[in-house]
Short mmCIF file of C-alpha atoms in Angstrom, two decimals:
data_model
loop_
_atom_site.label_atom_id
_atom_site.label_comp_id
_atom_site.label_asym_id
_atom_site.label_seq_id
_atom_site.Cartn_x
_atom_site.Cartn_y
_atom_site.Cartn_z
CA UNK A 45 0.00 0.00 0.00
CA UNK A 46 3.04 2.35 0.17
CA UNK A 47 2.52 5.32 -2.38
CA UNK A 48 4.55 5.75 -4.98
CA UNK A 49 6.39 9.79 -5.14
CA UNK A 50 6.76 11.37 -8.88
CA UNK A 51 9.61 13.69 -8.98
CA UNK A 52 10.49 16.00 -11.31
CA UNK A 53 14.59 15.94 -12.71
CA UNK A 54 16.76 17.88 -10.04
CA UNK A 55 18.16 19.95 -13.18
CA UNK A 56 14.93 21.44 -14.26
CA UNK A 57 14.01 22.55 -11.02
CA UNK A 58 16.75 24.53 -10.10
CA UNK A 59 16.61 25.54 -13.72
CA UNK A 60 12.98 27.26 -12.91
CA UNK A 61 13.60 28.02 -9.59
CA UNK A 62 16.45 30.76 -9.47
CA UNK A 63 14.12 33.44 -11.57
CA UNK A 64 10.70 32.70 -9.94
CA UNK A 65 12.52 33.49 -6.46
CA UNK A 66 14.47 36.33 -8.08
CA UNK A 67 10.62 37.63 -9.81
CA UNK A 68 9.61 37.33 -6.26
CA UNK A 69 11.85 38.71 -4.41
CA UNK A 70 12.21 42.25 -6.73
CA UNK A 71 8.46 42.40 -6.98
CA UNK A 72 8.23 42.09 -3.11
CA UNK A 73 10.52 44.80 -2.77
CA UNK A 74 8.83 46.88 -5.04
CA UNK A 75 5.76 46.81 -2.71
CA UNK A 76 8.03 47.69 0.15
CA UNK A 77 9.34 50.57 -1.62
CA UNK A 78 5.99 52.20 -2.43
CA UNK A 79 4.72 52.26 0.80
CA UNK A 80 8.03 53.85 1.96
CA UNK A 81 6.94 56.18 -0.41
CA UNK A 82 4.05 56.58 0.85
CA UNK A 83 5.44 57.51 4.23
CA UNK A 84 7.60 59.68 2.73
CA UNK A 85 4.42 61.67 1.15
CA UNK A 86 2.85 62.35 4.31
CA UNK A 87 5.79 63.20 5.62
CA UNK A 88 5.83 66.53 3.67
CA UNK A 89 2.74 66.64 3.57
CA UNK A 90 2.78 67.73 7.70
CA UNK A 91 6.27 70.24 6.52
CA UNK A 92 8.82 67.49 8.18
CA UNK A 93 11.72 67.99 5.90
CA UNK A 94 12.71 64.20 4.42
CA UNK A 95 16.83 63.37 4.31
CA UNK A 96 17.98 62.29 1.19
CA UNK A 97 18.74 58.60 0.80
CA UNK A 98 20.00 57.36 -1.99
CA UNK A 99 19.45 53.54 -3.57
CA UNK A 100 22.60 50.99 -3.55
CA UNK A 101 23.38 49.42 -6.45
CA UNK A 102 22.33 46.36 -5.53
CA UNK A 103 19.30 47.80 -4.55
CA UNK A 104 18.69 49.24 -7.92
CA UNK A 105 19.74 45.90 -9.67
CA UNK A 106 16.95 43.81 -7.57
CA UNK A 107 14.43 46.39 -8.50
CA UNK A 108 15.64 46.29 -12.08
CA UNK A 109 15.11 42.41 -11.80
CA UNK A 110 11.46 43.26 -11.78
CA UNK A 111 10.22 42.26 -15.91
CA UNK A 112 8.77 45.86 -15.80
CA UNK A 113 8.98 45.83 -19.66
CA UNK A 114 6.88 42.70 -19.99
CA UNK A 115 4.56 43.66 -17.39
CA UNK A 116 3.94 47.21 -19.32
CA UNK A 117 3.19 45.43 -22.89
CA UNK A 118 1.13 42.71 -20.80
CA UNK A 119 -1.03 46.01 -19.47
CA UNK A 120 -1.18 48.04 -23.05
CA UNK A 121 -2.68 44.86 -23.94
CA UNK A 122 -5.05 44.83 -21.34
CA UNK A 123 -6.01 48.56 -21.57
CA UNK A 124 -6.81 47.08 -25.05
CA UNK A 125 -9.36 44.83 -23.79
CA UNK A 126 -13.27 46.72 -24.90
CA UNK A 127 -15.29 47.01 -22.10
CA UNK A 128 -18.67 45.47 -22.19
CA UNK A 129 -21.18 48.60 -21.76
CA UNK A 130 -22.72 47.55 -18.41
CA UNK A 131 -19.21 47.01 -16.67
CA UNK A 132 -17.67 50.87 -18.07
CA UNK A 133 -19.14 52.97 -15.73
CA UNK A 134 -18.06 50.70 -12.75
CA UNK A 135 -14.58 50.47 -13.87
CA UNK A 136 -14.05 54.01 -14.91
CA UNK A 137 -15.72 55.09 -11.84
CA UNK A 138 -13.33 53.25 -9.44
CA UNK A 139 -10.14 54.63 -11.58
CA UNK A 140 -11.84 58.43 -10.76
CA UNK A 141 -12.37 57.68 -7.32
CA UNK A 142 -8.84 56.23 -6.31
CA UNK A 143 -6.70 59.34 -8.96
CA UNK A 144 -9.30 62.39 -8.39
CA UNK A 145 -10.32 62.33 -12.10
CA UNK A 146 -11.87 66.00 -12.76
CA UNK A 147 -14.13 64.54 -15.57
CA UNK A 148 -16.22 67.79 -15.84
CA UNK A 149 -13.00 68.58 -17.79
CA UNK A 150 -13.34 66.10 -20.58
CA UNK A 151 -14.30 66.51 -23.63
CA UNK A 152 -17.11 63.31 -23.58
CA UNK A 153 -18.49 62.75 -20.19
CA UNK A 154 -19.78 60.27 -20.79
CA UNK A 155 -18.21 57.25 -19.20
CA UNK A 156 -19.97 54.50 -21.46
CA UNK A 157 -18.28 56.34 -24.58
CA UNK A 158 -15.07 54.92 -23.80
CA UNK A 159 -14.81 51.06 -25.06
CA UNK A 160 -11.32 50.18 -23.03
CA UNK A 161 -9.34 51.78 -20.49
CA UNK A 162 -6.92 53.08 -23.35
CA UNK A 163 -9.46 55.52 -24.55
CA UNK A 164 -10.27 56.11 -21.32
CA UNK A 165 -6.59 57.39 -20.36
CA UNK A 166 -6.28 59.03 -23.64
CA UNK A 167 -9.74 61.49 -23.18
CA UNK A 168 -9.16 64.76 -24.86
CA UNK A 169 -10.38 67.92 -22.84
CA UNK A 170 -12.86 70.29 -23.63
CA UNK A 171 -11.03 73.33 -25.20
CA UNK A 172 -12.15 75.87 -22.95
CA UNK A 173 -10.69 73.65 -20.09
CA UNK A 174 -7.18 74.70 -20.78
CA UNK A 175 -6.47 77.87 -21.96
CA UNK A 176 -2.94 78.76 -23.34
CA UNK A 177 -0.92 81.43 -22.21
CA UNK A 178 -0.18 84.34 -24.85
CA UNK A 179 2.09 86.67 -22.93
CA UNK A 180 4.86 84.10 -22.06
CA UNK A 181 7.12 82.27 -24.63
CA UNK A 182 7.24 78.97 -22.83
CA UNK A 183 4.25 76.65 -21.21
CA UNK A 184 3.27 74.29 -19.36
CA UNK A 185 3.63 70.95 -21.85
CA UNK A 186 1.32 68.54 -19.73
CA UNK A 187 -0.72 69.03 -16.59
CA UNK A 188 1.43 67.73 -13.47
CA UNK A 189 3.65 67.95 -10.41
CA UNK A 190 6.90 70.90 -10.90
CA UNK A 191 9.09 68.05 -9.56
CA UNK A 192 12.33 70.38 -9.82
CA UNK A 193 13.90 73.69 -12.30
CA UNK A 194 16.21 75.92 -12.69
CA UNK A 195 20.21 76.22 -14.56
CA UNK A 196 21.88 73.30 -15.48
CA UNK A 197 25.16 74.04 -13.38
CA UNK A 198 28.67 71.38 -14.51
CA UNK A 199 26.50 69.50 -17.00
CA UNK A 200 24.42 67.77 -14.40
CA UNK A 201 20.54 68.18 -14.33
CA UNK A 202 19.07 67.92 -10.76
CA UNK A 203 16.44 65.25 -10.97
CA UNK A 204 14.80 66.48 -7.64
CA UNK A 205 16.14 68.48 -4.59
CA UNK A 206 19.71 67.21 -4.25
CA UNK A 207 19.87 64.37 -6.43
CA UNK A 208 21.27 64.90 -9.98
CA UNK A 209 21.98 63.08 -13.36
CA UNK A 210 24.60 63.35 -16.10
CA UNK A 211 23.15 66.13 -18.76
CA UNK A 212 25.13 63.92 -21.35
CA UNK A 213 24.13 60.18 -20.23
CA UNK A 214 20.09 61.52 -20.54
CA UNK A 215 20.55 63.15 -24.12
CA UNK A 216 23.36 60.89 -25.62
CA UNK A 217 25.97 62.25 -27.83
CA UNK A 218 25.99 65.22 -29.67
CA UNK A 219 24.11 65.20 -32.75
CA UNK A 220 25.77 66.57 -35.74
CA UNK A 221 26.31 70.23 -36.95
CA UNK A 222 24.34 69.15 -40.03
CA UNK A 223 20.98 68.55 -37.96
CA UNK A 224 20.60 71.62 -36.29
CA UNK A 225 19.91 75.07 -37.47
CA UNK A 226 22.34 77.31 -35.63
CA UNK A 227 26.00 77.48 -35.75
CA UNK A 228 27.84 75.53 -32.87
CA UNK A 229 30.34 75.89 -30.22
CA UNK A 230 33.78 74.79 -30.62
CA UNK A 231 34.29 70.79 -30.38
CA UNK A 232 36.62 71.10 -27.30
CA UNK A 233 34.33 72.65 -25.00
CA UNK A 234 32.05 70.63 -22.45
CA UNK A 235 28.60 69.10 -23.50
CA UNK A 236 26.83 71.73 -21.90
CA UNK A 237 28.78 74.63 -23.59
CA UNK A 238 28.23 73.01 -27.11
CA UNK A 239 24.62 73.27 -26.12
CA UNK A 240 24.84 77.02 -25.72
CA UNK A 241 24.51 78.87 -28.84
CA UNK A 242 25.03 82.13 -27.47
CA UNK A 243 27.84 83.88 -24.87
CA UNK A 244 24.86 85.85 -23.04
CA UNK A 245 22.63 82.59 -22.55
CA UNK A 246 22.18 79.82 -20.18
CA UNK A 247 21.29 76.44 -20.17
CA UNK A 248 17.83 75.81 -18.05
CA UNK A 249 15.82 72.55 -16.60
CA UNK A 250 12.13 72.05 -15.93
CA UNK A 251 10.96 68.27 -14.36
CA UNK A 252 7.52 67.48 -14.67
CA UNK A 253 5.75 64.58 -13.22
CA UNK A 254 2.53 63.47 -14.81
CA UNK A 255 0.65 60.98 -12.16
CA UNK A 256 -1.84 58.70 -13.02
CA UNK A 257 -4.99 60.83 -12.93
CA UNK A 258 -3.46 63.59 -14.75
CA UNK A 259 -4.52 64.51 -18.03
CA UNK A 260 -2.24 62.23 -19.89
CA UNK A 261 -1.67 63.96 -23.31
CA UNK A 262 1.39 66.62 -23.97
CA UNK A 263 1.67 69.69 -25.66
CA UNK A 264 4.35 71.87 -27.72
CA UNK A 265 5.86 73.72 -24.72
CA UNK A 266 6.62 77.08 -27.19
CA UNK A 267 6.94 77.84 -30.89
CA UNK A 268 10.35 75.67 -32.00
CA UNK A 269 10.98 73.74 -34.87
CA UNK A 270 11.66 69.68 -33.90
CA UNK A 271 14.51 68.23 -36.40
CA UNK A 272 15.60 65.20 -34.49
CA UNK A 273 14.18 62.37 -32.03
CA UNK A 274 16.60 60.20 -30.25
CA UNK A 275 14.74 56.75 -28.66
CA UNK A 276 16.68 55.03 -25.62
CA UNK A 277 15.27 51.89 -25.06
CA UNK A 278 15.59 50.85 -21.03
CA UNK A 279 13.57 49.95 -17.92
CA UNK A 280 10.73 51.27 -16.76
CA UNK A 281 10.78 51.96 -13.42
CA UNK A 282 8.36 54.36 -11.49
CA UNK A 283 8.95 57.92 -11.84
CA UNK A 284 7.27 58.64 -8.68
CA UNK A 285 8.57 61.56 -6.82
CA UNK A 286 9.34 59.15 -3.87
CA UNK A 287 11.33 56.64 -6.17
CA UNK A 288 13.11 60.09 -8.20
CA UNK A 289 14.43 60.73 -4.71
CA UNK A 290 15.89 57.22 -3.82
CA UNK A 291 17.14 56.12 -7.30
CA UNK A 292 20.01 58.60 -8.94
CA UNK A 293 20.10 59.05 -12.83
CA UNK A 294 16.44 57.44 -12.74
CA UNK A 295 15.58 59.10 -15.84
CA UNK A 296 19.07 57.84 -17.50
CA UNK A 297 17.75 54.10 -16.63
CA UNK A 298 14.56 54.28 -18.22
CA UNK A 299 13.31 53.94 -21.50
CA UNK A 300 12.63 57.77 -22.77
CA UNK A 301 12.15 59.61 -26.18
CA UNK A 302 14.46 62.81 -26.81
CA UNK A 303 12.93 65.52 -29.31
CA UNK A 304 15.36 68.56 -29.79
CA UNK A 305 15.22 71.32 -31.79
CA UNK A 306 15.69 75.19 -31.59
CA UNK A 307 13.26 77.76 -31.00
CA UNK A 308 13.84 81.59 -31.06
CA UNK A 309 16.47 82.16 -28.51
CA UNK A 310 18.74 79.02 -29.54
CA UNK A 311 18.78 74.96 -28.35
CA UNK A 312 15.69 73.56 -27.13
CA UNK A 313 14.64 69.91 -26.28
CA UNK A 314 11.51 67.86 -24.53
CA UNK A 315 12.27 64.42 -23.20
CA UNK A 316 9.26 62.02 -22.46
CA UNK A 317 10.39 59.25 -20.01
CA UNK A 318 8.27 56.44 -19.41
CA UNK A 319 7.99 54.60 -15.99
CA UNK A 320 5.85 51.39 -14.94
CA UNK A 321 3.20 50.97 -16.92
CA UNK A 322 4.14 53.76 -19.77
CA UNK A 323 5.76 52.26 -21.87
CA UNK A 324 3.80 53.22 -24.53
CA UNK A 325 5.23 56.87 -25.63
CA UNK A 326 3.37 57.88 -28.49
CA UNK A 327 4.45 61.40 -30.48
CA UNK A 328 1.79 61.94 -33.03
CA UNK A 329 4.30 63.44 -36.26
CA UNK A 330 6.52 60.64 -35.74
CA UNK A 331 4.86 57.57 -37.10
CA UNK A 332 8.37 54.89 -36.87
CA UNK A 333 8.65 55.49 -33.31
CA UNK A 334 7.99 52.32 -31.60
CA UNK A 335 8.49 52.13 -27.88
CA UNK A 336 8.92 49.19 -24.89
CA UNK A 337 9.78 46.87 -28.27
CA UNK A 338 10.59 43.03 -26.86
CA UNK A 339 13.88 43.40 -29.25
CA UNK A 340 15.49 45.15 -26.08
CA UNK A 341 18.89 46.07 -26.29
CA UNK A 342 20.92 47.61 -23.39
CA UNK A 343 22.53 50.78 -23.66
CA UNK A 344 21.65 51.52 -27.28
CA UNK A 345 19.73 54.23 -28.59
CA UNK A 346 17.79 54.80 -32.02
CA UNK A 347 18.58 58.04 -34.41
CA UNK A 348 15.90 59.44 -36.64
CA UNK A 349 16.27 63.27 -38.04
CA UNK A 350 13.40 65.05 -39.04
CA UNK A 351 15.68 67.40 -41.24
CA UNK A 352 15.64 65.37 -45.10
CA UNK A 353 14.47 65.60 -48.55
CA UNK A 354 14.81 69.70 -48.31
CA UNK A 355 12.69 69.75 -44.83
CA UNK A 356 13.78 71.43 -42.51
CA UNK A 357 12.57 70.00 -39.23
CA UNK A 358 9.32 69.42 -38.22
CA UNK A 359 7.31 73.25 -36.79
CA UNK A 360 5.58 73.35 -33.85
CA UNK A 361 3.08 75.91 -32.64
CA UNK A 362 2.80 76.41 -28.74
CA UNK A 363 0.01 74.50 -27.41
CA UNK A 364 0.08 71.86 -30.69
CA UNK A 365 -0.54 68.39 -30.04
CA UNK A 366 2.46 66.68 -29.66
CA UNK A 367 2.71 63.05 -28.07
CA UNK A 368 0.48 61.19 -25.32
CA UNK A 369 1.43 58.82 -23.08
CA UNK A 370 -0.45 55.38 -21.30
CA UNK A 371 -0.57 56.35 -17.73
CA UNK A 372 1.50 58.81 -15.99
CA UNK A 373 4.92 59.63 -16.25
CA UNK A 374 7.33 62.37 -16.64
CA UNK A 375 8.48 65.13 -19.23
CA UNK A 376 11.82 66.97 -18.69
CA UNK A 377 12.10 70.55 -20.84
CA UNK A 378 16.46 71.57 -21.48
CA UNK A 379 16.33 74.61 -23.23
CA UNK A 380 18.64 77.45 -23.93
CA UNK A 381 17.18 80.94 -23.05
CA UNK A 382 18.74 84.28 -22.19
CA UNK A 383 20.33 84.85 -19.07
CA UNK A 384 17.57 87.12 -17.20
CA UNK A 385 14.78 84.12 -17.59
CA UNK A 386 13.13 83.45 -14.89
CA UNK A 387 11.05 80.80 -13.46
CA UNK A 388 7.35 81.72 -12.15
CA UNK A 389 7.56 78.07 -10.17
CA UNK A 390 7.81 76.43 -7.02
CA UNK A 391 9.04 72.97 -6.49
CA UNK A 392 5.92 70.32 -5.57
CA UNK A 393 3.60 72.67 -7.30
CA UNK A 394 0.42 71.57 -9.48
CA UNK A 395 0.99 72.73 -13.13
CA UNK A 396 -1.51 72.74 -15.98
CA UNK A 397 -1.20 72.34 -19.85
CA UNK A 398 -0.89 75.94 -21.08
CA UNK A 399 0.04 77.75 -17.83
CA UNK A 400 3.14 79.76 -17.68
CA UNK A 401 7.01 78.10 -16.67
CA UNK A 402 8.42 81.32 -17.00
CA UNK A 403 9.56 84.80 -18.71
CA UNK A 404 12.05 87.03 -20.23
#
């Protein structure tokens, strides 16, 4: 009567075994990092200033562990999905609830006129609902958080309050003299002076963080003319203010699209970096883009200039249309601009599409 045991070969257990604990394990301390985040947010919340604390690197590497990229395409497929009509308003109304949706601004109000939750995060606004500014030269590009500004000081761009990134490692190399519009500096200067087109101007930063109830399209930030768009393929980890604090050169880790340009005063770029989630970034001229592609390759990046076949970049109108994203994430503006700009922001401050950044 004895029973007799199956077992699998000792070889392909431990062959399955190593990544489900490591899946675990990063995904566990995921969780654990968000609700340190959490704790972090009410911390400010009550004016308790928070010490900086940055992320180890083995820290980062278990979080990068986490298949963020396969869990993102597994949700744009999901957000896919139609609806059936009886289960919409449900749905939708539980997304409103938990991210303070302001639907009066939409466009359709109508919750049953959205078949899947991709429409639903894509809802255009009514055009009263966000009205662009006319007296300053550069705007808001998205509704959000003002997660940090200000000069870019020794080529580093501060990601928030005391935590910085390489100006370089974010836009990649410099593109070539033939793809821009305006004379450059000399070759032997740093990366931040062969930005700078002009002696009397400076180089300046904007951080923007778009969280998930946030109207999720973006906008041309000021009249400039786009000639190239440089795609780094990467993770996607959460842009979160809490995780931008822990985690340096987030924004150089993740996947992100770089647009740049020149508008009236000299260099100008806007950077969409996508997170969890996001990694669908979607820029409506630019019909090759494909983001969060399965044919991932590590520290590459993809080239494509807008400036060909007697074109001369692509123009954009303050205000215009210009990309969307999934969910929330993050935009970064690095622009050149004379040296008596100034910024009308404070950092941790709502923004909206079309309000003022700042003035001459």
């Amino acid at each position: 009567d004895k029973k007799k045991l199956h077992t699998a070969p000792v070889g392909q257990v431990f062959r399955l075994r190593p990544f489900h604990v490591l899946v675990a394990t990063g995904g566990g301390y995921a969780g654990y990092r968000k609700y340190e985040d959490y704790k972090l947010e009410q911390l400010e919340k009550r004016g308790i200033e928070v010490p900086v604390k940055l992320a180890s690197e083995w820290e980062v590497a278990l979080y990068k562990s986490v298949p963020t990229r396969l869990l993102s395409r597994a949700w744009g497929r999901l957000n896919q999905v139609e609806l059936p009509t009886w289960l919409r308003k449900p749905v939708y109304s539980l997304y409103i609830w938990t991210f303070g949706v302001n639907m009066k601004e939409a466009a359709v109000e109508d919750l049953h006129h959205y078949r899947n939750l991709s429409e639903f995060f894509r809802r255009k606004l009514k055009p009263q609902a966000r009205p662009v500014c006319c007296v300053h030269s550069v705007i808001s590009p998205s509704d959000g958080k003002i997660l940090n500004f200000g000069q870019v000081k020794n080529c580093e761009v501060e990601q928030v309050k005391g935590i910085t990134y390489s100006l370089e490692s974010f836009l990649g190399p410099r593109i070539s003299t033939e793809e821009m519009h305006f004379s450059q500096a000399p070759p032997g200067n740093s990366f931040q002076q062969q930005l700078v087109t002009k002696e009397e101007n400076e180089l300046y930063h904007c951080v923007i963080y778009l969280a998930p109830g946030d109207y999720h399209c973006f906008h041309s930030p000021t009249d400039w003319t786009v000639s190239h768009r440089r795609h780094f393929p990467g993770s996607l980890m959460s842009v979160n203010p809490g995780v931008a604090r822990w985690i340096k050169e987030l924004f150089c880790h993740n996947e992100r699209v770089v647009l740049t340009g020149d508008w009236k005063h000299g260099f100008f770029s806007l950077t969409a970096v996508g997170a969890t989630n996001v990694g669908s970034i979607r820029i409506y001229f630019d019909q090759d883009l494909h983001t969060n592609s399965p044919s991932y390759s590590k520290g590459s990046y993809n080239d494509f200039s807008f400036i060909s076949n007697n074109k001369e970049g692509i123009p954009m109108r303050k205000g215009e249309h210009l990309g969307e994203f999934n969910l929330g994430s993050t935009i970064v503006l690095i622009f050149e601009a004379p040296k008596d700009f100034k910024f009308n922001l404070k950092a941790g401050q709502k923004i909206r599409f079309g309000e003022a950044l700042g003035s001459l």
